[in-house]
Short mmCIF file of C-alpha atoms in Angstrom, two decimals:
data_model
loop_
_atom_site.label_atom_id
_atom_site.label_comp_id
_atom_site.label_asym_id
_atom_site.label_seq_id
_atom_site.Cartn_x
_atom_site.Cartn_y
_atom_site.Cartn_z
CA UNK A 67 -18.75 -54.29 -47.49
CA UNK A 68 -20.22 -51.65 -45.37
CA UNK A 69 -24.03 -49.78 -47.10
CA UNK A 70 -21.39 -46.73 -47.13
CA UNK A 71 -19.15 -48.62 -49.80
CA UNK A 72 -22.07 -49.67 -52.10
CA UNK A 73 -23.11 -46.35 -52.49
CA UNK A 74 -19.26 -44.96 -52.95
CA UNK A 75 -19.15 -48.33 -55.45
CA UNK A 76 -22.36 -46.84 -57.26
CA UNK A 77 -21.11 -43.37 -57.53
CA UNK A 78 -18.01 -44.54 -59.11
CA UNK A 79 -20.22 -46.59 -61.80
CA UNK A 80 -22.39 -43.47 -62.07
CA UNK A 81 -19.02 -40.93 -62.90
CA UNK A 82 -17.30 -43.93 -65.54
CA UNK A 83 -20.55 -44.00 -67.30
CA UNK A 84 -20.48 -40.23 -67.31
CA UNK A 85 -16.98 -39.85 -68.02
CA UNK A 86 -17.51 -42.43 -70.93
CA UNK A 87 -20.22 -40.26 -72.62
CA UNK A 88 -17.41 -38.24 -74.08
CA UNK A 89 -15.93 -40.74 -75.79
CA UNK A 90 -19.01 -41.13 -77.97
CA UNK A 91 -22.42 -39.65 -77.22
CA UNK A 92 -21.84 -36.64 -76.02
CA UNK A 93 -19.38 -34.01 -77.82
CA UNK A 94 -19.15 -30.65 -75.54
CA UNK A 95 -17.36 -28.27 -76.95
CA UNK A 96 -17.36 -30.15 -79.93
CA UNK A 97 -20.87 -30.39 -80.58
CA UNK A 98 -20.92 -26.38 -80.20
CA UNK A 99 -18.58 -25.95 -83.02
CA UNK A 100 -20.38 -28.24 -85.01
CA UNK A 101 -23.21 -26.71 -84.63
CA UNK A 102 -21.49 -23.27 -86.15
CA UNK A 103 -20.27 -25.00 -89.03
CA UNK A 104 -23.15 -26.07 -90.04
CA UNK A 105 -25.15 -22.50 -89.65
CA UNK A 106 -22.06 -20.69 -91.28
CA UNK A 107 -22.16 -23.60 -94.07
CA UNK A 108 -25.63 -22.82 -94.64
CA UNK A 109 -25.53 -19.20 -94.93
CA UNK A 110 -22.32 -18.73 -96.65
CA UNK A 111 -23.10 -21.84 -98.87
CA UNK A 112 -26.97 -20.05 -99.64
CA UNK A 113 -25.95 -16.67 -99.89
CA UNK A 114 -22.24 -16.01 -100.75
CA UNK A 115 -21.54 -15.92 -104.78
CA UNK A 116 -19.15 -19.04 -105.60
CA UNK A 117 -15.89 -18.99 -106.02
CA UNK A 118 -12.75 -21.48 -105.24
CA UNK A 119 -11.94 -19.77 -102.10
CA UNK A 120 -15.71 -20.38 -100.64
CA UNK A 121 -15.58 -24.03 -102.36
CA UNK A 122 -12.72 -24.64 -100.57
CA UNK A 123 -13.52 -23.11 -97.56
CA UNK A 124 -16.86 -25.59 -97.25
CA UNK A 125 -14.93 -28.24 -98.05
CA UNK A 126 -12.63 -27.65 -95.01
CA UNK A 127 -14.85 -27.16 -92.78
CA UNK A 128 -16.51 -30.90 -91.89
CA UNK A 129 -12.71 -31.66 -91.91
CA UNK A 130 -11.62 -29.40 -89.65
CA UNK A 131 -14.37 -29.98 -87.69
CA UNK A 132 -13.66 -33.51 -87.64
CA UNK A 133 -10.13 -33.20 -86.53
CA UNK A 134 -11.11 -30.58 -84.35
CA UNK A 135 -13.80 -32.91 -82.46
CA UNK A 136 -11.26 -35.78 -82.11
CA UNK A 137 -8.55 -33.48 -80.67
CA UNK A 138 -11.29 -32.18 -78.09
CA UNK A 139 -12.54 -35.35 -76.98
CA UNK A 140 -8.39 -37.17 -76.38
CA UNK A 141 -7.00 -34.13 -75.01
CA UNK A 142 -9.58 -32.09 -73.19
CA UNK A 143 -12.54 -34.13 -72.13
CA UNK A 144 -11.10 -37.52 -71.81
CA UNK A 145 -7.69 -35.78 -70.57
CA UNK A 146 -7.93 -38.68 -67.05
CA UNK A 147 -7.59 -41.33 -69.63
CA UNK A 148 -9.53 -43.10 -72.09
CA UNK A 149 -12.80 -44.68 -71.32
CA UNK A 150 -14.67 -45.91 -74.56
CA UNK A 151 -18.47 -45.58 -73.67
CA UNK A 152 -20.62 -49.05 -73.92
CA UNK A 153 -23.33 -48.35 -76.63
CA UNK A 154 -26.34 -50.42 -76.24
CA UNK A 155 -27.50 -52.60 -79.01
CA UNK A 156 -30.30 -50.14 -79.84
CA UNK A 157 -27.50 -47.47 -80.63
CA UNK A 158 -25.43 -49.64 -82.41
CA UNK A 159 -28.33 -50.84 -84.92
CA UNK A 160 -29.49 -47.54 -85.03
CA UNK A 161 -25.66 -45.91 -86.10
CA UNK A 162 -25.71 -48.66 -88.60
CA UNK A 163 -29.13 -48.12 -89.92
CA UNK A 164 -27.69 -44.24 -90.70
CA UNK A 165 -24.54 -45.21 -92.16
CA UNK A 166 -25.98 -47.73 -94.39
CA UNK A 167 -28.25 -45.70 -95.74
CA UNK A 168 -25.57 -42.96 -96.61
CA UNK A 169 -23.47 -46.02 -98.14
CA UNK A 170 -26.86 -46.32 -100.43
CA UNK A 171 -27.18 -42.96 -100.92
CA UNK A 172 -23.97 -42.91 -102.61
CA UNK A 173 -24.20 -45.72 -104.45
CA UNK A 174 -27.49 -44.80 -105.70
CA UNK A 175 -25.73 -41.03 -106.61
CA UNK A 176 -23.26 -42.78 -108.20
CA UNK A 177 -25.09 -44.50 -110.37
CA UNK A 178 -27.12 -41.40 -111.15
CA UNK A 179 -24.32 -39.14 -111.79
CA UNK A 180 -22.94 -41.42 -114.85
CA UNK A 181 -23.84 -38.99 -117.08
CA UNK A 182 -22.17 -35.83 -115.65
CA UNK A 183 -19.15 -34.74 -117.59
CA UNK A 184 -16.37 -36.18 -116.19
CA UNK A 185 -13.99 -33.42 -114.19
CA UNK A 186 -12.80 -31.85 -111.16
CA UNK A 187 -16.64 -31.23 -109.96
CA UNK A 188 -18.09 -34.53 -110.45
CA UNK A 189 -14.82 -36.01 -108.66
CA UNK A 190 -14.75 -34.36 -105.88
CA UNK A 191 -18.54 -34.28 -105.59
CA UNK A 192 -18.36 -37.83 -105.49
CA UNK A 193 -15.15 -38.28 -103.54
CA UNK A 194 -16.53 -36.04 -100.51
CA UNK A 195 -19.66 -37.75 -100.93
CA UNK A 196 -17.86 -41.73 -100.55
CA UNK A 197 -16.20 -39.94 -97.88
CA UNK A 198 -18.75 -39.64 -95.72
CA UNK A 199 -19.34 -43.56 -95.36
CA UNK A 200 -16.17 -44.17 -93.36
CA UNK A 201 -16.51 -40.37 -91.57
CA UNK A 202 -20.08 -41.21 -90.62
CA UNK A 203 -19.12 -45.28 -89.39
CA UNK A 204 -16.30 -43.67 -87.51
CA UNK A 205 -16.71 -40.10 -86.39
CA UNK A 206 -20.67 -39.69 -86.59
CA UNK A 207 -22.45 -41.77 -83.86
CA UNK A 208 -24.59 -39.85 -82.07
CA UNK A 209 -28.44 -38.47 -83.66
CA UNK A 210 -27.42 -35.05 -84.21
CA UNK A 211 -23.29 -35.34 -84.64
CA UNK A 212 -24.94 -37.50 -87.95
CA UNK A 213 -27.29 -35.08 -88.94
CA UNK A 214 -25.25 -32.28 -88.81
CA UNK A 215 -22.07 -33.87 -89.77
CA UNK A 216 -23.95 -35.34 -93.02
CA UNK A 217 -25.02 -31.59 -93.81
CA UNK A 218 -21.39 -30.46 -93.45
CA UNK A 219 -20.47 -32.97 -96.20
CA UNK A 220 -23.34 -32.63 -98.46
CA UNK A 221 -22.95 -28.94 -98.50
CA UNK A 222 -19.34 -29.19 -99.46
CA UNK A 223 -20.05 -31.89 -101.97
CA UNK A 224 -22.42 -30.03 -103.52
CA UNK A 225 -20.78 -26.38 -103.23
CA UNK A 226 -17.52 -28.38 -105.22
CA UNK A 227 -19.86 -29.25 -107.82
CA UNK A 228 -20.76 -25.07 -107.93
CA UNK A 229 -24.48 -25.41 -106.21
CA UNK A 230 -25.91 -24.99 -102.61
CA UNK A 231 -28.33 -25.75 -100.78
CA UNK A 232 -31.13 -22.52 -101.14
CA UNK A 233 -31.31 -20.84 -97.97
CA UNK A 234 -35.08 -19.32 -97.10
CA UNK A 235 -36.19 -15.98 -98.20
CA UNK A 236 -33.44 -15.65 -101.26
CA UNK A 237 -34.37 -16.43 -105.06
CA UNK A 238 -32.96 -19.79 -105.22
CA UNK A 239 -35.33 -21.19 -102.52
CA UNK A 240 -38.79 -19.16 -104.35
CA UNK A 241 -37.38 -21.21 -107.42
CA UNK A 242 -37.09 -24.80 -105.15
CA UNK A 243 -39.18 -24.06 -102.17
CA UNK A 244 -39.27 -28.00 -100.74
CA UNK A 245 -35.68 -28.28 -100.78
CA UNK A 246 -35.18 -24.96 -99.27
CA UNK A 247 -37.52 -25.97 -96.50
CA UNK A 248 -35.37 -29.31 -95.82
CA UNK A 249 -32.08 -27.58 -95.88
CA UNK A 250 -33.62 -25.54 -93.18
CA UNK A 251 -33.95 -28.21 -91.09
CA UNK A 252 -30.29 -28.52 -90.33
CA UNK A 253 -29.52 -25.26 -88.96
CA UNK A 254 -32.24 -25.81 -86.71
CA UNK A 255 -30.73 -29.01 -85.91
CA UNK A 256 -27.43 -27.35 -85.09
CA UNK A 257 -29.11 -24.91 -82.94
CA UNK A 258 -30.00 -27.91 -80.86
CA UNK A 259 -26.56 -29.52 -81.30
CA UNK A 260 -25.56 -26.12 -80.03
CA UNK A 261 -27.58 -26.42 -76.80
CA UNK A 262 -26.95 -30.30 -75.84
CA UNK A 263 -22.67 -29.26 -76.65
CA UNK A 264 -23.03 -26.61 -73.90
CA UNK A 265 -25.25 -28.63 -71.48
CA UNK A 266 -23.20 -31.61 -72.02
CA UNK A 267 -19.25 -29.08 -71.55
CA UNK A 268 -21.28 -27.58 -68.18
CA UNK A 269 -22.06 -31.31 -66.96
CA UNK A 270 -18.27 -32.23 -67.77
CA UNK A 271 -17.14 -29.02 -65.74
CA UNK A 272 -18.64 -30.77 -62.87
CA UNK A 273 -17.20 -34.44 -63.63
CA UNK A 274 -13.93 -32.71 -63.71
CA UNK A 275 -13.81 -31.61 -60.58
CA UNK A 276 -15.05 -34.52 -58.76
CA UNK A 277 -12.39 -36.56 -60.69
CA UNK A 278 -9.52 -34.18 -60.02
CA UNK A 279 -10.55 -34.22 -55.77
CA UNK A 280 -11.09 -38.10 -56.18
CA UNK A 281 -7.48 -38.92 -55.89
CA UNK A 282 -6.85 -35.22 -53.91
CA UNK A 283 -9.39 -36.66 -50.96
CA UNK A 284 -8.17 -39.90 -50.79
CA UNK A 285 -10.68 -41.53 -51.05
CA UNK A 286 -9.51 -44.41 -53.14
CA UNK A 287 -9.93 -48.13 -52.02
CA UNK B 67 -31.34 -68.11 -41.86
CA UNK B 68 -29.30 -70.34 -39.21
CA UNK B 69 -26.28 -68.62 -38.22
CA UNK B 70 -24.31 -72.02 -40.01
CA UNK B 71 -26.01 -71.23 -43.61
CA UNK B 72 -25.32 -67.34 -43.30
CA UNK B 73 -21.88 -68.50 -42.46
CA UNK B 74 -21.64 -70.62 -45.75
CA UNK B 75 -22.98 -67.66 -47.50
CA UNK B 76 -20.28 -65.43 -46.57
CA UNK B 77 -17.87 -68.36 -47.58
CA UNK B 78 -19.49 -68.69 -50.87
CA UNK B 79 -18.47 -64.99 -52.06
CA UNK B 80 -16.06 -64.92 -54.68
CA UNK B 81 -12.63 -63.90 -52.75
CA UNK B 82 -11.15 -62.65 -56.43
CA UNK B 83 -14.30 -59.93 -56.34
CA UNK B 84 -14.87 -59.42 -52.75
CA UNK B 85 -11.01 -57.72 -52.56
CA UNK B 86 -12.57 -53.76 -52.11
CA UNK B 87 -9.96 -52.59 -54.60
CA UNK B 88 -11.07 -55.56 -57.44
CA UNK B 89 -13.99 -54.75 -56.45
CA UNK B 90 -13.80 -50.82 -57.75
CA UNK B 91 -11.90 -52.11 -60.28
CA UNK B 92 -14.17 -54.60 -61.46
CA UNK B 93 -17.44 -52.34 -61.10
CA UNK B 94 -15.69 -49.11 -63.14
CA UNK B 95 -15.07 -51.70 -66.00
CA UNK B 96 -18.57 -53.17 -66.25
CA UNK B 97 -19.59 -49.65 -66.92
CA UNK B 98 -17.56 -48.78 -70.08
CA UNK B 99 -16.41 -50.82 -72.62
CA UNK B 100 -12.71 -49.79 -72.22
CA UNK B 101 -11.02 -48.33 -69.64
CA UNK B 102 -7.22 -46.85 -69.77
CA UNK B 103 -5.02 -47.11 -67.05
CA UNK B 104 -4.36 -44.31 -65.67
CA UNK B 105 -8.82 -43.50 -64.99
CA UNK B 106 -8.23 -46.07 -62.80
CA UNK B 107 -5.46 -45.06 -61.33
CA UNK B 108 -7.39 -41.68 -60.84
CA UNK B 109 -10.92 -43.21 -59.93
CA UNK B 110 -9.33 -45.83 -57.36
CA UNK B 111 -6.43 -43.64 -55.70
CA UNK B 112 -4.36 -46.59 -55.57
CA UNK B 113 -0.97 -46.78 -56.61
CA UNK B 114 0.59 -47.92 -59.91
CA UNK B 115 2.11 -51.08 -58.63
CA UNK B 116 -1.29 -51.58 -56.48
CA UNK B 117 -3.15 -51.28 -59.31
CA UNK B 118 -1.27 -53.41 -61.93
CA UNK B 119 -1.31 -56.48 -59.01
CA UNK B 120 -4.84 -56.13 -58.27
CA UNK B 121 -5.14 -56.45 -62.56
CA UNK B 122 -3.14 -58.80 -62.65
CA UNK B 123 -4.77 -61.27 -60.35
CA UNK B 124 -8.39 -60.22 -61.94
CA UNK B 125 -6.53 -61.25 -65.44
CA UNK B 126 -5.00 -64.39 -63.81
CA UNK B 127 -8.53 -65.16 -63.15
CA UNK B 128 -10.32 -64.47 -66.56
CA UNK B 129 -12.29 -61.69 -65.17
CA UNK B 130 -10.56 -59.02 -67.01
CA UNK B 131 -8.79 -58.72 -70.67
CA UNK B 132 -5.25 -56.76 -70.61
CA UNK B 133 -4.71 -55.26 -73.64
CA UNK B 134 -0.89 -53.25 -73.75
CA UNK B 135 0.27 -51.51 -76.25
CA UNK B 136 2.10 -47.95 -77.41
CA UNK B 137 1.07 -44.52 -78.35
CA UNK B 138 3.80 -42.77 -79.45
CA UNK B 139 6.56 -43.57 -77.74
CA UNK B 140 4.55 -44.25 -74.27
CA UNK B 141 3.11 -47.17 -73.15
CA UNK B 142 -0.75 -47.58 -73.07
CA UNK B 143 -2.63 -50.24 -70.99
CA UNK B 144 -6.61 -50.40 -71.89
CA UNK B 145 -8.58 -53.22 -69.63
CA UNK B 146 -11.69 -54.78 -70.75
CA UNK B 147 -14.15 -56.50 -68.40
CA UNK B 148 -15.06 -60.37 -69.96
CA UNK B 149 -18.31 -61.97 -69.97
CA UNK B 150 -17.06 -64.14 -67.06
CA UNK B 151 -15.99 -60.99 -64.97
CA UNK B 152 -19.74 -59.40 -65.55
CA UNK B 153 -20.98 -62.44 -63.97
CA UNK B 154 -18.40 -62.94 -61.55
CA UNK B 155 -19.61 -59.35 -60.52
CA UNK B 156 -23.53 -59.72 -60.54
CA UNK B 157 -23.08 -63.05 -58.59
CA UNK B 158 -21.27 -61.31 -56.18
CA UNK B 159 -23.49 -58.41 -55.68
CA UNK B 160 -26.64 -60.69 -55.35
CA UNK B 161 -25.17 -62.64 -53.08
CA UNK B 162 -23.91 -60.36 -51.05
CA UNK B 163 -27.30 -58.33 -51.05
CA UNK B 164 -28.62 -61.84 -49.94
CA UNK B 165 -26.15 -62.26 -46.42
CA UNK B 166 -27.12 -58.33 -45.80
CA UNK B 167 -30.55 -59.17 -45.90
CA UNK B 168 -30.54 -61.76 -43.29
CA UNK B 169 -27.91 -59.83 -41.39
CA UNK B 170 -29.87 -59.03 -37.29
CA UNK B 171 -30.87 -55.76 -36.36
CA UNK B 172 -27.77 -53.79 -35.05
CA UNK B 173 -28.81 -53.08 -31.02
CA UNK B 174 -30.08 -49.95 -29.96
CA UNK B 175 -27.18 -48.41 -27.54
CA UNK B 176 -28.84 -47.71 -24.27
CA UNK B 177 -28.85 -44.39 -22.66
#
């Protein structure tokens, strides 16, 4: 093997591990949706007057998104073919850590919710709020995908139960002024989920087209 | 390095990795923990029936794991690089860095 096919060998590693990314850790397009959904969540959650149409529109949305995500990452960024990134064992305790403590969450709001009349609220509260244990171990594996995914779900939960999270500046947050300051924290976070989605959709613009003149140039083995 | 040992280096590499297209194939799997067909297909530029005998041979040897199956109503081939094929490949590499290493000096060409 020539020094010219070790360094063709490494930029093949270099573009599967790139390519791979999109499989798991990095969500494009994706990510820049989810990012929106969470903002519009937020304000429309914090500021719009409840009704079923709103309730059911937040409730949508983290499923849509969801779907939306998946359909992104099969058809449009891993459109070459299938390449399931390798997660280190740091990632994989730490995606673990997250959903475990979202499994206790719920348990724990289980428990406390016993004695909430039984009804349409306090099941669907709880349903969407089980639901994100298996959304989160499947769907949510990166940092911010959790944090903002988790958001998407809480906010639905709770807008099905007829609440929302205050947003800043409005009456509800003068009246709970720590909580309105930690539901703040995830638009922010989308706003960075935002950024990383459209750095991570220009990177794959580039991957693209070195993949599509790989076979073009001929430069296979 | 006597020429006879660098000889029995270059003997010593693993013929079942030192193949350049097992070779791509083997070093795009080590990177990913699942790889479909057809990215190979596109990363290597070598044909279908290229491909599936150079996989074949790597499976033969218990380097890589075959997994076929169906999605829809077409049929979907993932591969899977084994323990033994990650060491197959670092052996390989290490050794081969080693019979570079002691390779001569090319000649200057004179003017």
């Amino acid at each position: 093997m020539t020094a010219f096919d070790e360094s063709r060998l490494h930029e093949l590693e270099t573009l599967t591990r790139d390519y791979a990314r999109y499989s798991r850790s990095a969500g494009g397009l994706a990510s820049v949706l989810g990012g929106l959904c969470c903002i519009a969540s937020y304000l429309a959650g914090g500021l719009l007057p409840s009704s079923p149409a709103l309730r059911i529109a937040l409730v949508a949305l983290p499923l849509a998104w969801l779907l939306a995500k998946q359909v992104l990452a099969r058809r449009y960024y891993q459109r070459f073919g299938h390449v399931e990134e390798q997660a280190t064992a740091t990632v994989r305790r730490t995606h673990a850590f997250c959903v475990g403590v979202v499994l206790l969450v719920a348990v724990l709001v289980t428990v406390g919710t016993r004695a909430w009349p039984f009804g349409a609220g306090k099941l669907g509260y709880l349903a969407l709020l089980w639901l994100l244990v298996p959304a989160s171990w499947f769907w949510l594996r990166s940092p911010l995908e959790f944090f903002v995914g988790t958001f998407l779900f809480c906010q639905a939960a709770v807008s099905w139960a007829g609440f929302a999270y205050p947003v800043v500046g409005t009456t509800a947050a003068a009246a709970n002024p720590p909580m309105a300051l930690l539901a703040l924290l995830f638009p922010l976070a989308a706003l960075l989920f935002i950024g990383t989605g459209m750095a991570d959709h220009r990177r794959f613009l580039a991957l693209r087209e070195r993949l599509a003149h790989l076979r073009d140039a001929g430069d296979g083995a | 390095m006597s020429g006879t040992s660098r000889i029995g280096e270059v003997m010593a590499l693993d013929r079942l990795v030192h193949e350049p297209a097992r070779l791509l194939i083997l070093a795009v799997l080590a990177n990913a923990r699942e790889v479909e067909f057809g990215f190979l297909e596109q990363v290597s530029g070598l044909s279908k029936g290229n491909l599936s005998s150079h996989m074949s041979k790597l499976e033969a040897g218990g380097l890589v794991e075959v997994k076929k199956s169906f999605r829809g109503k077409r049929p979907l081939t993932e591969l899977r690089i084994t323990a033994a094929g990650r060491k197959a490949l670092a052996d390989y590499r290490q050794r081969l860095a080693a019979v570079m290493q002691e390779l001569p000096e090319a000649p200057t060409p004179r003017k």
